[in-house]
Short mmCIF file of C-alpha atoms in Angstrom, two decimals:
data_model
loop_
_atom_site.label_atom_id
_atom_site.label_comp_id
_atom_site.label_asym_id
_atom_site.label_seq_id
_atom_site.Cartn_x
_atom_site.Cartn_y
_atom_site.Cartn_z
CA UNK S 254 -36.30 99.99 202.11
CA UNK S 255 -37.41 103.45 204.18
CA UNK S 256 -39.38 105.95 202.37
CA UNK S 257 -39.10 110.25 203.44
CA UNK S 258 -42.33 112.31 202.93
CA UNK S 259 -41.57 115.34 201.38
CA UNK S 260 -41.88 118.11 203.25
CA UNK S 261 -44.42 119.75 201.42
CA UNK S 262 -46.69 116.76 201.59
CA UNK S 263 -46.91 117.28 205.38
CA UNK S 264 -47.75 120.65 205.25
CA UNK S 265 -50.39 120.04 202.48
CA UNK S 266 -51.58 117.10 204.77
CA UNK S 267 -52.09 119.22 207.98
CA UNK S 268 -53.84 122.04 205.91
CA UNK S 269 -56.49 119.56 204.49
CA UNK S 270 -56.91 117.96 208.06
CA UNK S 271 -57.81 121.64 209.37
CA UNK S 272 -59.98 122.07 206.50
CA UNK S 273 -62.15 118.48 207.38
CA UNK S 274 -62.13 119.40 210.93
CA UNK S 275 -63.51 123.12 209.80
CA UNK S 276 -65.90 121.14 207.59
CA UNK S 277 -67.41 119.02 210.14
CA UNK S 278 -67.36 121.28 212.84
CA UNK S 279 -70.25 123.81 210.92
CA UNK S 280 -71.77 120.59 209.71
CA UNK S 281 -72.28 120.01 213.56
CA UNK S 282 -73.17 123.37 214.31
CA UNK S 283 -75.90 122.97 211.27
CA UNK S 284 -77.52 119.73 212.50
CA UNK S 285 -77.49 120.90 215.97
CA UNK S 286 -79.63 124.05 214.94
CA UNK S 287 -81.88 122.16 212.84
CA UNK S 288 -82.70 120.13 215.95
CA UNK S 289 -82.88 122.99 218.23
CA UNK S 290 -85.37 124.49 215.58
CA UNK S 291 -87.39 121.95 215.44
CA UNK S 292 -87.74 120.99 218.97
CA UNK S 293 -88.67 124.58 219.75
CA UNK S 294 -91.20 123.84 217.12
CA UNK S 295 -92.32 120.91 219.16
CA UNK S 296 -92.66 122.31 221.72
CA UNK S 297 -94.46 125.68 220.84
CA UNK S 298 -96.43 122.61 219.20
CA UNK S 299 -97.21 120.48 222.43
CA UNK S 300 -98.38 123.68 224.26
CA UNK S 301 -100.15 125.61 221.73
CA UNK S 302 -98.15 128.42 221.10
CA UNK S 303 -98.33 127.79 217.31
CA UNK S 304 -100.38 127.35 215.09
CA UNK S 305 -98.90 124.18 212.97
CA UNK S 306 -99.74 120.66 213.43
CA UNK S 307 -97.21 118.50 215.49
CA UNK S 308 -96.76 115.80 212.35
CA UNK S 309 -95.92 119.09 210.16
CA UNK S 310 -93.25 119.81 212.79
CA UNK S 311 -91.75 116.63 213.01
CA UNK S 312 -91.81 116.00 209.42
CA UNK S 313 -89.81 119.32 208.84
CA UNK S 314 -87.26 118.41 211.57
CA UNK S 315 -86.11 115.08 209.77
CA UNK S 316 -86.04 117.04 206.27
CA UNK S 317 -84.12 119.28 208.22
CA UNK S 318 -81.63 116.35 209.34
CA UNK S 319 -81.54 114.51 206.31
CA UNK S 320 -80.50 117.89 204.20
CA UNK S 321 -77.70 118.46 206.77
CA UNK S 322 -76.50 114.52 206.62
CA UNK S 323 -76.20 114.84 203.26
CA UNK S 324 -74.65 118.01 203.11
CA UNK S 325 -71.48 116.38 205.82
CA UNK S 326 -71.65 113.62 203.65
CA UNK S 327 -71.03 116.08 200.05
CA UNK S 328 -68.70 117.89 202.24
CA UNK S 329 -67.19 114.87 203.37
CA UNK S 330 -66.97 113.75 199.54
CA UNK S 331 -65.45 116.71 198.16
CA UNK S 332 -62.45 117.02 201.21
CA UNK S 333 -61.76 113.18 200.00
CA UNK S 334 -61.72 113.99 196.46
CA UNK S 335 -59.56 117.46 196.67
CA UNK S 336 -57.11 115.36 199.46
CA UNK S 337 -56.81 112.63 196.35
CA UNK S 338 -56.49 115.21 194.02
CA UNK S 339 -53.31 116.96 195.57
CA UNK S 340 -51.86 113.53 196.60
CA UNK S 341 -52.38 112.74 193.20
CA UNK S 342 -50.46 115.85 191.87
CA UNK S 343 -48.13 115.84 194.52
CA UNK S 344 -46.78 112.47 193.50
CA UNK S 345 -46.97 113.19 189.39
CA UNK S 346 -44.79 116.12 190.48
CA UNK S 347 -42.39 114.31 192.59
CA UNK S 348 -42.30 111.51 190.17
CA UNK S 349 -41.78 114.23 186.74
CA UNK S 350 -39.15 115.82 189.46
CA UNK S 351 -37.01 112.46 190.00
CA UNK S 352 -38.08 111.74 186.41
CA UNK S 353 -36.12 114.65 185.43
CA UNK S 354 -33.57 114.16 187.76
CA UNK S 355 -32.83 110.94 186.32
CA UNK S 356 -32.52 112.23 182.74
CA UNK S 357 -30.27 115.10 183.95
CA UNK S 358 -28.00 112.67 186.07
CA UNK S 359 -28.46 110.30 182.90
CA UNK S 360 -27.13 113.04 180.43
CA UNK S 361 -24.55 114.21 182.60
CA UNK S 362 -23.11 110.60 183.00
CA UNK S 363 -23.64 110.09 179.18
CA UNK S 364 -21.66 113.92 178.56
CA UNK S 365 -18.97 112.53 181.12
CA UNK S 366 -18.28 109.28 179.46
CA UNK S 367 -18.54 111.25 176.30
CA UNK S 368 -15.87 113.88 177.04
CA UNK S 369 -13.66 111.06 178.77
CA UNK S 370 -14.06 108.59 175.84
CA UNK S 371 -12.75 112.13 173.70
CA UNK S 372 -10.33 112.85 176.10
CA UNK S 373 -8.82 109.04 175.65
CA UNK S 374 -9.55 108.74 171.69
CA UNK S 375 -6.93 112.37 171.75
CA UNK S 376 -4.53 111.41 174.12
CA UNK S 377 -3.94 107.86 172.33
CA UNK S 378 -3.66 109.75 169.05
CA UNK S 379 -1.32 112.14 170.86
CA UNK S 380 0.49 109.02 171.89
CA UNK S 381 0.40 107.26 168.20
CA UNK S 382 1.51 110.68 166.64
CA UNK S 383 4.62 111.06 169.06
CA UNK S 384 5.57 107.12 168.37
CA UNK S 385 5.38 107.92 164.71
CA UNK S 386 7.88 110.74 165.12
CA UNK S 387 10.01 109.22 167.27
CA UNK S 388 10.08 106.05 164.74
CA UNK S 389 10.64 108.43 162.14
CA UNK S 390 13.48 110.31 163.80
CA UNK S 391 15.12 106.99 164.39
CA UNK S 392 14.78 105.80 161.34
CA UNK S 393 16.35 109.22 159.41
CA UNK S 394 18.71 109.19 161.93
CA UNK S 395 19.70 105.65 161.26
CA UNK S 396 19.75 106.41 157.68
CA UNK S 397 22.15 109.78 157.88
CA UNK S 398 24.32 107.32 160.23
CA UNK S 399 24.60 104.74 157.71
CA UNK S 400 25.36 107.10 154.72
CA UNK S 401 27.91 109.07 156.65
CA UNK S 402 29.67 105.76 157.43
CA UNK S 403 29.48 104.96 153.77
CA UNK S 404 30.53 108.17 152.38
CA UNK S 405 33.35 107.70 154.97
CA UNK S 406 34.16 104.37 154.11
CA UNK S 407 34.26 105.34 150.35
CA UNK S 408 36.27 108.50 150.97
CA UNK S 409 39.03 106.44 152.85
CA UNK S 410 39.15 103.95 149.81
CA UNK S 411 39.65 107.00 147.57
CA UNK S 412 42.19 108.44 149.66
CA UNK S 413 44.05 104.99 149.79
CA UNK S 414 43.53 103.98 146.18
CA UNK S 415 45.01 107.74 145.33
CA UNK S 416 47.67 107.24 147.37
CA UNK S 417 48.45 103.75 146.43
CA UNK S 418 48.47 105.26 142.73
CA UNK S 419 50.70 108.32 143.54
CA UNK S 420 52.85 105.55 145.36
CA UNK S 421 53.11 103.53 142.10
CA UNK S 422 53.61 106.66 140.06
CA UNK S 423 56.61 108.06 142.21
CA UNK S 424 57.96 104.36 141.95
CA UNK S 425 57.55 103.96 138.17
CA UNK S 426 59.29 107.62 137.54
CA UNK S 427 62.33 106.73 140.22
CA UNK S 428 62.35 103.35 138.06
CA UNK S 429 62.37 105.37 134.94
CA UNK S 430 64.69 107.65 135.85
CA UNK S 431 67.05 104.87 137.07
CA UNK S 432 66.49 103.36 133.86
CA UNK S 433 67.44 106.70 131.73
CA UNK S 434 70.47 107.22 134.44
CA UNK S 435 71.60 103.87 133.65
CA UNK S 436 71.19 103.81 129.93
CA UNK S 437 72.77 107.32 129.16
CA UNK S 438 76.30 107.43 129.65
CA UNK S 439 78.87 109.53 131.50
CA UNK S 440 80.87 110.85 129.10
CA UNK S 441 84.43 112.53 130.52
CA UNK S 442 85.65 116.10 130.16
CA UNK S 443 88.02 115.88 127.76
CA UNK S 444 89.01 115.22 124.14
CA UNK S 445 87.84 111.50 124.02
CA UNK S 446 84.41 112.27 126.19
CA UNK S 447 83.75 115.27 123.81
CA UNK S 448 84.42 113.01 120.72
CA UNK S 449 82.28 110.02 122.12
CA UNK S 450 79.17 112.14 122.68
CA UNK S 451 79.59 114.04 119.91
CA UNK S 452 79.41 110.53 117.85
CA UNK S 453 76.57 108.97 120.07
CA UNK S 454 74.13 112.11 118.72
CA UNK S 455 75.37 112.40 115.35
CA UNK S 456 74.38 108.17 115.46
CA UNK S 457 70.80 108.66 117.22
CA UNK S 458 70.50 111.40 114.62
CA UNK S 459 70.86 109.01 111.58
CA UNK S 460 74.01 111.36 110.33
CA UNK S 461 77.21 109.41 109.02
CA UNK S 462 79.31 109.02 111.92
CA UNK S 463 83.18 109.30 111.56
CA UNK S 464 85.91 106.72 113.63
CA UNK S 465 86.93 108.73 116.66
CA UNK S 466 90.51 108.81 115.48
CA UNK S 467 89.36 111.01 112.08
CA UNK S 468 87.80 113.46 114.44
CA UNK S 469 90.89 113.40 116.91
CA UNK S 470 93.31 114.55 113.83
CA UNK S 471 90.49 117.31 113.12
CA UNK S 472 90.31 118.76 116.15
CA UNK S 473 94.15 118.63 116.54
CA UNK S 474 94.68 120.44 112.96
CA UNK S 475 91.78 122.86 113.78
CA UNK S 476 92.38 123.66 117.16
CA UNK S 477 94.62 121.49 118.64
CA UNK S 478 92.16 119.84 120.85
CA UNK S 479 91.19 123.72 122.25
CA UNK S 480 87.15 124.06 122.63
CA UNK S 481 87.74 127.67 123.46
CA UNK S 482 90.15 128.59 120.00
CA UNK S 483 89.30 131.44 118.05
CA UNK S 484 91.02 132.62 115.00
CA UNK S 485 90.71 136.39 114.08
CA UNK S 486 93.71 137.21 111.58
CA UNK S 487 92.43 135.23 108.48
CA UNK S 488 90.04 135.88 105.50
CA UNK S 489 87.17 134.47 107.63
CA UNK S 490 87.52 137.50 110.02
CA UNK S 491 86.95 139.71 107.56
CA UNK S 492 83.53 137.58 106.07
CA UNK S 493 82.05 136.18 109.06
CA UNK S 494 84.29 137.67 112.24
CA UNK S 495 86.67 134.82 112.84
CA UNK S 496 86.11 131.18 113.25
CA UNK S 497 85.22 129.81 116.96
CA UNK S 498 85.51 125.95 118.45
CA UNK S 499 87.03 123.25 118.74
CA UNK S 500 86.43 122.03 114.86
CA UNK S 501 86.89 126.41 114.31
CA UNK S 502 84.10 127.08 112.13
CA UNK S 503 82.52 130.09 111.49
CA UNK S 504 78.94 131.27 112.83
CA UNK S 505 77.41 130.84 109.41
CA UNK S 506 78.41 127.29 108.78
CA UNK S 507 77.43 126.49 112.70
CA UNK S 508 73.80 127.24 112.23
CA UNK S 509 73.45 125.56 109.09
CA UNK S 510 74.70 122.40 110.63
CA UNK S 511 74.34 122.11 114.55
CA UNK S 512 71.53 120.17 115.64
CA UNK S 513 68.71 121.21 117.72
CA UNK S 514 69.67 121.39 122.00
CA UNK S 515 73.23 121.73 120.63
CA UNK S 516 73.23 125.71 119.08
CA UNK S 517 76.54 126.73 121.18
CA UNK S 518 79.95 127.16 119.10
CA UNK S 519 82.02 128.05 122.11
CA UNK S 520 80.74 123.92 123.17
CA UNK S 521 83.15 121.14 121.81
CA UNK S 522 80.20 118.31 121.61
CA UNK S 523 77.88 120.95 119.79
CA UNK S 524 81.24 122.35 117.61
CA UNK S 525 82.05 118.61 116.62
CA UNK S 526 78.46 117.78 115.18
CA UNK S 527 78.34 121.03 112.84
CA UNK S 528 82.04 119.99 111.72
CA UNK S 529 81.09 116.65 110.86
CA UNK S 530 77.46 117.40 109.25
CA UNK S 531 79.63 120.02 107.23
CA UNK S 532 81.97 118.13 105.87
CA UNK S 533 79.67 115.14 105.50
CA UNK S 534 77.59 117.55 103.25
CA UNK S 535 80.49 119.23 101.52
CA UNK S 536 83.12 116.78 100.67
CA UNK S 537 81.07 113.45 100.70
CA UNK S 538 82.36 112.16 103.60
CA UNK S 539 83.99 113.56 107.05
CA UNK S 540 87.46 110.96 106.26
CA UNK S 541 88.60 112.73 103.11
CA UNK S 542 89.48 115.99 104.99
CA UNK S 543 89.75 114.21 108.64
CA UNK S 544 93.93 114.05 107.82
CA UNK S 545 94.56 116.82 105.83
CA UNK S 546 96.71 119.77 107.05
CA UNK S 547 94.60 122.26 105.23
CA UNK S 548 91.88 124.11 106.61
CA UNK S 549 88.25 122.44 104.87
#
């Protein structure tokens, strides 16, 4: 592994070189006029131009050189001590840089992961939330499917059960009506078909029903056998405005004795059911004035 000085510890380097070299240079100078001093003392010494002792000289020359030795060596001291000193800071503030590069790089990664980790917790949920709905939407979906089929299934049951029983219905009232065709009888137009129906309601009626013969010789004395007769010129016009009918009796005696759904003189059935009821009522029986000539 390669290491990179920082370019600040090269500059700090070269300034602390200049500042030895400055160092030792006036050291140098020092010593150098120490000796110079005391030689010149020496000498002023060896020839007499002084008046101190040589030993006095000499002694003050190697005071001289020990005070400047120890002064490079203090000097020399103090530039290894302040060159430690700002390596030392130096590399406590390149190591609390990178320190705090670390931790920055550390919390980003750790506010990355963070924010991703977010990001994925919020898209899955996202993801889980549009499932849901689209489950759900299936599922109500399904269920509207299934109840329209069944509400359509039940309506076409309705439909055919309705129609099966209007079906029956029309069938029962053709059969009915087929039945009541084929149980009431045709009666003819005439004498004998007036006389038969006439007797078939004065029967259903619980009345005392005369032979069809007795009520033939009535109708012929009355009327003979003329639904539309009227008779204006005896005492009855007079009373009651004529009599009217086959059986020719008058409106009074009609409404006493018709029947209900037969209230029309001028109508031979409806004229021979009043003259029987009549004479029923009146002379005990319809036979004992069926033959007579006489009016009743």
């Amino acid at each position: 592994m390669s290491f990179r000085t920082h370019p600040s510890y090269v500059r700090l380097n070269e300034r602390l070189s200049a500042v030895r070299l400055n160092k030792r240079i006036t050291a140098g100078i020092g010593a150098a006029l120490v000796l110079t001093g005391a030689a010149t003392g020496t000498a002023v010494a060896l020839t007499g131009g002084s008046d101190s002792t040589p030993t006095a000289a000499a002694s003050s020359s190697v005071s001289a050189q020990a005070d400047a030795r120890a002064s490079s060596d203090a000097a020399s001291r103090s530039e290894q001590r302040t060159a430690l000193d700002a390596q030392a800071a130096a590399k406590a503030a390149a190591d609390a840089k990178a320190k705090a590069a670390a931790a920055a790089a550390q919390a980003k990664a750790q506010a990355e992961a963070k924010a991703q980790a977010a990001a994925k917790a919020a898209a899955d949920a996202k993801a889980k939330a549009a499932a849901a709905a689209a489950q759900a939407k299936a599922q109500a979906e399904a269920k509207a499917k299934a109840q329209a089929a069944a509400q359509a299934q039940a309506a076409a049951q309705a439909k055919a059960q309705a129609e099966a029983k209007a079906k029956a219905a029309a069938a029962a009232a053709a059969a009915a009506k087929a039945r009541a065709a084929a149980a009431t009888p045709t009666y003819a137009n005439n004498l004998d078909g007036w006389i038969a129906q006439a007797r078939a309601v004065l029967a259903a009626h619980g009345d005392k029903v005369p032979s069809a013969d007795a009520i033939r010789a009535r109708a012929m004395t009355e009327s003979s056998g003329n639904p539309n007769a009227e008779n204006h010129w005896d005492s009855n016009q007079a009373l009651y405005g004529g009599t009217y009918g086959l059986l020719q009796t008058i409106e009074p005696t009609f409404q006493t004795y018709s029947l209900p759904g037969h209230k029309n003189i001028m109508n031979p059935v409806d004229s021979i059911i009043a003259g029987v009821r009549y004479a029923n009522a009146t002379y005990g029986d319809f036979t004992n004035i069926a033959y007579t000539k006489s009016g009743y």
